[in-house]
Coordinates of C-alpha atoms in Angstrom, one line a residue:
X1 CA 1.1 8.2 -33.0
X2 CA -1.1 11.7 -34.1
X3 CA -1.4 14.6 -32.0
X4 CA -4.3 16.4 -31.9
X5 CA -3.9 19.8 -34.4
X6 CA -3.7 22.3 -31.5
X7 CA -0.8 20.3 -29.7
X8 CA 1.2 20.8 -32.8
X9 CA 0.2 24.2 -32.7
X10 CA 2.0 24.9 -29.6
X11 CA 4.5 22.4 -30.2
X12 CA 5.5 25.1 -32.7
X13 CA 5.3 28.3 -30.5
X14 CA 7.1 26.5 -27.8
X15 CA 10.1 25.4 -29.9
X16 CA 10.2 29.1 -31.5
X17 CA 10.0 30.5 -28.0
X18 CA 13.2 28.0 -26.7
X19 CA 14.5 29.6 -29.6
X20 CA 14.7 32.5 -28.6
X21 CA 16.1 31.0 -25.2
X22 CA 18.9 29.4 -26.7
X23 CA 19.9 32.7 -28.5
X24 CA 19.3 34.4 -24.9
X25 CA 21.7 31.2 -23.8
X26 CA 24.4 32.3 -26.3
X27 CA 25.0 35.5 -25.0
X28 CA 24.8 34.6 -21.7
X29 CA 27.8 33.4 -22.1
X30 CA 30.1 35.1 -24.0
X31 CA 29.6 37.6 -21.1
X32 CA 30.4 34.7 -18.2
X33 CA 32.9 34.1 -19.8
X34 CA 35.6 35.9 -17.2
X35 CA 33.6 35.3 -13.7
X36 CA 34.0 33.1 -11.2
X37 CA 32.2 30.0 -11.4
X38 CA 29.1 30.8 -8.9
X39 CA 28.7 33.7 -11.0
X40 CA 28.5 31.4 -14.3
X41 CA 25.8 29.9 -12.7
X42 CA 24.0 32.9 -11.3
X43 CA 24.3 34.1 -15.5
X44 CA 22.6 30.6 -16.6
X45 CA 20.3 30.1 -14.0
X46 CA 18.7 34.0 -15.1
X47 CA 18.4 32.6 -19.1
X48 CA 17.3 29.2 -18.5
X49 CA 14.0 30.4 -15.8
X50 CA 13.1 31.8 -18.9
X51 CA 9.6 30.2 -19.5
X52 CA 7.1 30.2 -22.1
X53 CA 4.6 30.1 -19.3
X54 CA 4.3 33.6 -17.4
X55 CA 6.4 33.7 -14.0
X56 CA 3.7 34.3 -11.8
X57 CA 2.6 30.8 -12.9
X58 CA 1.2 28.9 -10.0
X59 CA 3.6 25.9 -10.0
X60 CA 0.4 23.6 -10.4
X61 CA -0.2 24.5 -13.9
X62 CA 3.6 24.5 -14.5
X63 CA 3.5 20.2 -13.7
X64 CA -0.2 19.7 -15.4
X65 CA 1.2 21.8 -18.6
X66 CA 4.0 19.8 -18.3
X67 CA 2.0 16.6 -17.9
X68 CA 0.2 17.6 -21.3
X69 CA 2.8 18.8 -23.4
X70 CA 3.1 17.8 -26.8
X71 CA 7.2 17.9 -26.3
X72 CA 9.3 15.7 -24.0
X73 CA 9.4 17.3 -20.4
X74 CA 12.5 16.0 -18.4
X75 CA 12.6 16.3 -14.2
X76 CA 15.2 15.4 -12.4
X77 CA 16.3 13.8 -8.6
X78 CA 16.2 16.3 -5.4
X79 CA 16.3 15.1 -2.0
X80 CA 16.7 18.9 0.1
X81 CA 16.7 22.1 -0.5
X82 CA 20.6 21.9 -1.8
X83 CA 20.0 19.8 -4.3
X84 CA 16.7 21.0 -5.9
X85 CA 18.4 24.0 -5.5
X86 CA 21.5 22.5 -8.3
X87 CA 18.6 21.1 -9.9
X88 CA 16.6 24.6 -10.6
X89 CA 20.4 26.2 -11.3
X90 CA 21.0 23.2 -14.0
X91 CA 17.3 24.3 -16.1
X92 CA 15.2 21.3 -15.4
X93 CA 11.8 22.8 -15.3
X94 CA 10.8 20.8 -12.8
X95 CA 12.5 18.1 -9.7
X96 CA 11.5 15.2 -9.0
X97 CA 11.3 14.3 -4.9
X98 CA 12.6 10.7 -4.7
X99 CA 11.5 8.7 -2.6
X100 CA 15.1 6.8 -2.2
X101 CA 16.8 9.5 -2.2
X102 CA 15.4 11.1 0.6
X103 CA 14.8 8.1 3.0
X104 CA 18.2 7.9 2.0
X105 CA 19.7 10.9 2.3
X106 CA 18.1 10.4 6.4
X107 CA 20.0 7.2 6.6
X108 CA 17.1 4.9 6.5
X109 CA 15.7 2.3 3.9
X110 CA 12.8 2.8 1.1
X111 CA 10.4 1.0 2.9
X112 CA 8.1 3.5 4.3
X113 CA 11.2 4.3 7.2
X114 CA 10.4 7.5 7.4
X115 CA 7.4 9.2 8.5
X116 CA 5.3 11.3 5.7
X117 CA 5.5 14.5 7.9
X118 CA 9.6 13.6 7.9
X119 CA 9.0 13.3 3.8
X120 CA 6.8 16.2 4.4
X121 CA 9.5 18.7 6.4
X122 CA 12.5 18.1 4.2
X123 CA 9.1 19.4 1.3
X124 CA 9.0 22.2 2.5
X125 CA 12.9 23.5 2.1
X126 CA 12.7 22.1 -1.0
X127 CA 9.3 24.4 -2.0
X128 CA 10.8 27.3 -0.2
X129 CA 14.4 27.2 -2.2
X130 CA 13.1 26.2 -6.1
X131 CA 10.2 27.9 -8.0
X132 CA 9.9 24.9 -10.1
X133 CA 7.3 22.2 -10.0
X134 CA 7.7 19.1 -7.4
X135 CA 6.5 16.0 -7.9
X136 CA 6.8 13.8 -5.0
X137 CA 7.5 10.1 -5.1
X138 CA 4.8 9.6 -2.8
X139 CA 4.5 5.8 -2.3
X140 CA 1.9 3.8 -2.1
X141 CA 0.1 7.6 0.2
X142 CA 1.7 6.7 3.4
X143 CA -1.9 4.0 4.3
X144 CA -5.0 4.2 3.5
X145 CA -7.6 6.6 1.1
X146 CA -7.6 8.9 4.2
X147 CA -3.6 9.0 4.6
X148 CA -3.4 10.3 1.1
X149 CA -6.4 12.0 1.3
X150 CA -4.4 13.9 4.1
X151 CA -0.7 13.7 2.8
X152 CA -2.6 15.5 -0.5
X153 CA -4.2 18.0 1.3
X154 CA -0.6 18.9 3.6
X155 CA 1.7 18.8 -0.1
X156 CA -0.8 21.7 -0.5
X157 CA 0.0 23.9 2.0
X158 CA 3.5 23.3 1.0
X159 CA 3.1 24.4 -2.7
X160 CA 4.0 21.1 -4.2
X161 CA 2.7 20.6 -7.7
X162 CA 1.8 16.7 -7.8
X163 CA 2.8 13.3 -5.8
X164 CA 3.2 9.7 -7.9
X165 CA 1.6 7.1 -5.6
X166 CA 2.1 4.0 -6.7
X167 CA -0.3 0.9 -6.6
X168 CA 1.6 -1.0 -4.0
X169 CA 1.0 -2.1 -0.8
X170 CA 2.0 0.1 2.8
X171 CA 4.7 0.0 3.3
X172 CA 6.6 -0.3 0.0
X173 CA 9.3 -2.1 -0.8
X174 CA 11.2 -0.7 -3.8
X175 CA 10.5 -1.5 -7.1
X176 CA 14.7 -2.5 -8.0
X177 CA 15.0 -4.6 -5.6
X178 CA 16.1 -8.3 -6.7
X179 CA 13.9 -11.0 -6.0
X180 CA 11.5 -10.3 -3.3
X181 CA 7.7 -10.6 -3.7
X182 CA 6.2 -6.5 -4.6
X183 CA 2.2 -7.3 -3.9
X184 CA -0.1 -4.7 -5.5
X185 CA -3.3 -3.3 -3.8
X186 CA -6.7 -4.0 -5.5
X187 CA -7.1 -2.5 -8.0
X188 CA -10.5 -1.4 -6.5
X189 CA -9.6 0.2 -3.7
X190 CA -6.7 2.5 -5.5
X191 CA -8.9 3.5 -8.0
X192 CA -10.7 4.8 -5.0
X193 CA -7.3 5.9 -3.7
X194 CA -7.2 8.2 -6.9
X195 CA -10.4 9.4 -6.1
X196 CA -10.2 10.8 -2.6
X197 CA -7.2 12.5 -3.4
X198 CA -8.5 13.8 -6.1
X199 CA -11.6 15.0 -4.9
X200 CA -9.5 16.5 -2.3
X201 CA -7.7 18.6 -3.6
X202 CA -8.3 22.7 -3.3
X203 CA -5.9 23.5 -6.6
X204 CA -7.7 22.2 -9.8
X205 CA -4.3 22.1 -11.0
X206 CA -2.8 20.1 -8.5
X207 CA -1.6 16.6 -10.1
X208 CA -2.5 12.8 -8.7
X209 CA -0.1 10.4 -10.8
X210 CA -0.5 6.8 -10.1
X211 CA 2.3 4.4 -10.5
X212 CA 1.6 1.0 -12.6
X213 CA 3.5 -1.9 -10.9
X214 CA 2.4 -5.2 -12.5
X215 CA 5.4 -5.8 -14.8
X216 CA 7.6 -4.8 -11.7
X217 CA 5.7 -7.5 -9.8
X218 CA 6.4 -9.8 -12.5
X219 CA 2.3 -9.9 -14.6
X220 CA 2.1 -9.1 -18.5
X221 CA 0.5 -6.5 -20.4
X222 CA -3.1 -7.3 -19.7
X223 CA -2.6 -6.6 -16.0
X224 CA -1.1 -2.9 -16.9
X225 CA -2.9 -1.9 -19.3
X226 CA -6.3 -3.3 -16.4
X227 CA -4.4 -0.8 -13.7
X228 CA -4.2 1.7 -15.8
X229 CA -7.2 2.2 -17.2
X230 CA -9.1 2.0 -14.1
X231 CA -6.2 4.5 -12.2
X232 CA -7.2 6.4 -15.5
X233 CA -10.9 6.7 -15.2
X234 CA -10.7 7.5 -11.5
X235 CA -8.6 10.6 -12.4
X236 CA -5.4 10.4 -12.4
X237 CA -3.5 13.1 -14.1
X238 CA -1.7 11.3 -15.5
X239 CA 0.5 7.2 -16.2
X240 CA 3.4 5.9 -14.5
X241 CA 4.5 2.9 -16.1
X242 CA 7.2 0.9 -13.7
X243 CA 9.7 -1.2 -15.5
X244 CA 12.8 -3.0 -14.3
X245 CA 14.2 -4.4 -17.4
X246 CA 17.4 -3.5 -19.2
X247 CA 15.3 -2.5 -22.3
X248 CA 12.0 -0.8 -23.1
X249 CA 10.0 -3.8 -24.8
X250 CA 7.1 -3.4 -21.7
X251 CA 7.1 0.3 -21.7
X252 CA 6.7 0.1 -25.7
X253 CA 4.8 -2.9 -25.3
X254 CA 2.8 -0.8 -23.2
X255 CA 2.4 2.9 -25.1
X256 CA 1.3 0.7 -28.7
X257 CA -1.6 -1.0 -26.3
X258 CA -2.6 3.1 -23.8
X259 CA -3.4 4.6 -27.3
X260 CA -2.9 7.8 -26.5
X261 CA -5.9 7.2 -23.5
X262 CA -4.3 10.0 -21.2
X263 CA -0.4 11.1 -20.0
X264 CA 2.3 8.0 -19.1
X265 CA 6.0 9.1 -17.4
X266 CA 8.9 6.9 -17.5
X267 CA 11.3 6.0 -15.0
X268 CA 14.1 5.0 -17.0
X269 CA 16.8 4.0 -14.0
X270 CA 17.6 0.9 -15.4
X271 CA 17.1 0.4 -19.2
X272 CA 19.5 4.1 -19.4
X273 CA 20.7 2.9 -22.5
X274 CA 17.9 3.8 -24.4
X275 CA 18.3 7.0 -26.9
X276 CA 15.6 8.8 -25.6
X277 CA 14.6 10.2 -29.1
X278 CA 13.5 6.9 -28.2
X279 CA 11.3 7.9 -25.3
X280 CA 9.9 10.3 -27.9
X281 CA 8.4 8.2 -31.1
X282 CA 6.6 6.8 -28.4
X283 CA 4.6 9.4 -27.9
X284 CA 5.9 9.3 -23.8
X285 CA 5.2 12.5 -22.6
X286 CA 7.4 13.1 -19.2
X287 CA 11.2 11.3 -18.4
X288 CA 11.7 11.2 -14.5
X289 CA 16.2 11.5 -14.7
X290 CA 14.9 9.4 -10.4
X291 CA 18.5 9.1 -8.5
X292 CA 21.2 9.8 -10.1
X293 CA 22.3 13.2 -8.6
X294 CA 21.5 11.3 -4.5
X295 CA 24.1 8.4 -6.4
X296 CA 27.0 11.0 -7.6
X297 CA 27.1 12.4 -3.8
X298 CA 27.3 9.1 -2.4
X299 CA 30.3 9.1 -4.3
X300 CA 31.3 12.3 -4.1
X301 CA 30.9 12.0 -0.5
X302 CA 33.1 8.4 -0.4
X303 CA 35.4 9.6 -2.7
X304 CA 36.9 12.7 -0.9
X305 CA 36.4 11.3 2.8
X306 CA 38.9 8.3 1.6
X307 CA 41.5 10.7 0.3
X308 CA 41.6 13.1 3.5
X309 CA 41.4 9.7 5.1
X310 CA 44.1 8.2 3.5
X311 CA 46.4 11.2 3.4
X312 CA 45.4 13.3 6.4
X313 CA 45.2 16.4 4.5
X314 CA 43.3 18.7 2.3
X315 CA 45.8 19.4 -0.2
X316 CA 44.9 16.6 -2.3
X317 CA 40.9 18.0 -2.1
X318 CA 41.2 21.1 -2.2
X319 CA 41.3 21.7 -5.8
X320 CA 38.5 19.1 -6.8
X321 CA 35.3 20.3 -4.2
X322 CA 33.1 23.5 -4.5
X323 CA 34.4 26.7 -3.1
X324 CA 33.0 27.3 0.5
X325 CA 31.9 30.6 -1.5
X326 CA 30.2 28.6 -3.8
X327 CA 28.3 26.7 -0.9
X328 CA 26.9 30.5 0.5
X329 CA 26.3 31.7 -3.3
X330 CA 24.3 28.5 -3.2
X331 CA 22.4 29.2 0.6
X332 CA 21.6 32.8 -1.3
X333 CA 23.8 34.6 1.2
X334 CA 24.0 37.6 -0.5
X335 CA 19.9 38.6 0.0
X336 CA 20.6 38.4 4.0
X337 CA 23.4 40.9 3.1
X338 CA 21.0 43.2 0.8
X339 CA 18.6 42.2 3.7
X340 CA 20.4 43.5 6.5
X341 CA 21.7 46.9 5.1
X342 CA 17.8 47.6 4.4
X343 CA 16.7 46.5 7.9
X344 CA 18.7 46.9 10.5
X345 CA 20.1 49.5 12.4
X346 CA 23.6 51.3 10.7
X347 CA 25.3 50.8 14.1
X348 CA 24.9 47.6 14.0

């Protein structure tokens, strides 16, 4: 798809800045050769967090810039403060606060069993632990327009950069469940919910993403386009087009008919074998890696727990897990050490 000239210029500037970042990263890695794993992570974090935006840029502005970038952007799933910090250290410029992952780490189903205030509490820790933007998987907005606009207000207070609302009926069902009915919300009602959220936000850069579930519910391209167009016209900053097919054919069909009316976000959990370049060629704006830290941690905890149970010993797992020192580093224990030196009497 043809990009506007100002976006192409922005792309060229961005590539030049990324080249400088790559050189700095290589130097950082050479210098870190002999240091501990924790120190390596700190070196990478310092380098990778160099952004094309000023360091004081608001999280909301960062997310809005990513959605409108001429480059394909990526955000990674996290579900608590610790996983959010790990995602940021890996180099991601944004975080997907997954509803599936947050509910799973609370031990409940992804059917709005966790209340929105419980989700907010998790988000507060995630936001405090990072300085990259967080896009919340906000399900249906936890009710009608009134619940949704109250949610937006609370998210802004906690430094969350955006909310992604899906056009389903409350309580929602996870989109990847097999053979379950997926009733959709009335288009007009959901459009007005988007409008209410946009008119409620106080930060002009706060992002509301409208997630279209037409393909998930078994509808075709006409319904997907009808809904996406209505939500965009209602003020949505971007459209998340969802699909649970094992190939990207539905996304590709949508992109051909969408005609670049606005940014498009995708979640390739099911069509993971698709080369990333395909998404670039389609004109996709943002890719969400949606649940992989949750799934990786489940496998790791299962393997570790099972081995310790079998062996009745820690000897077989110790070399394959993070050190306690690494836990302390991720908790930023060193900051507390320095603060104690500054603020506690010497006698203590």
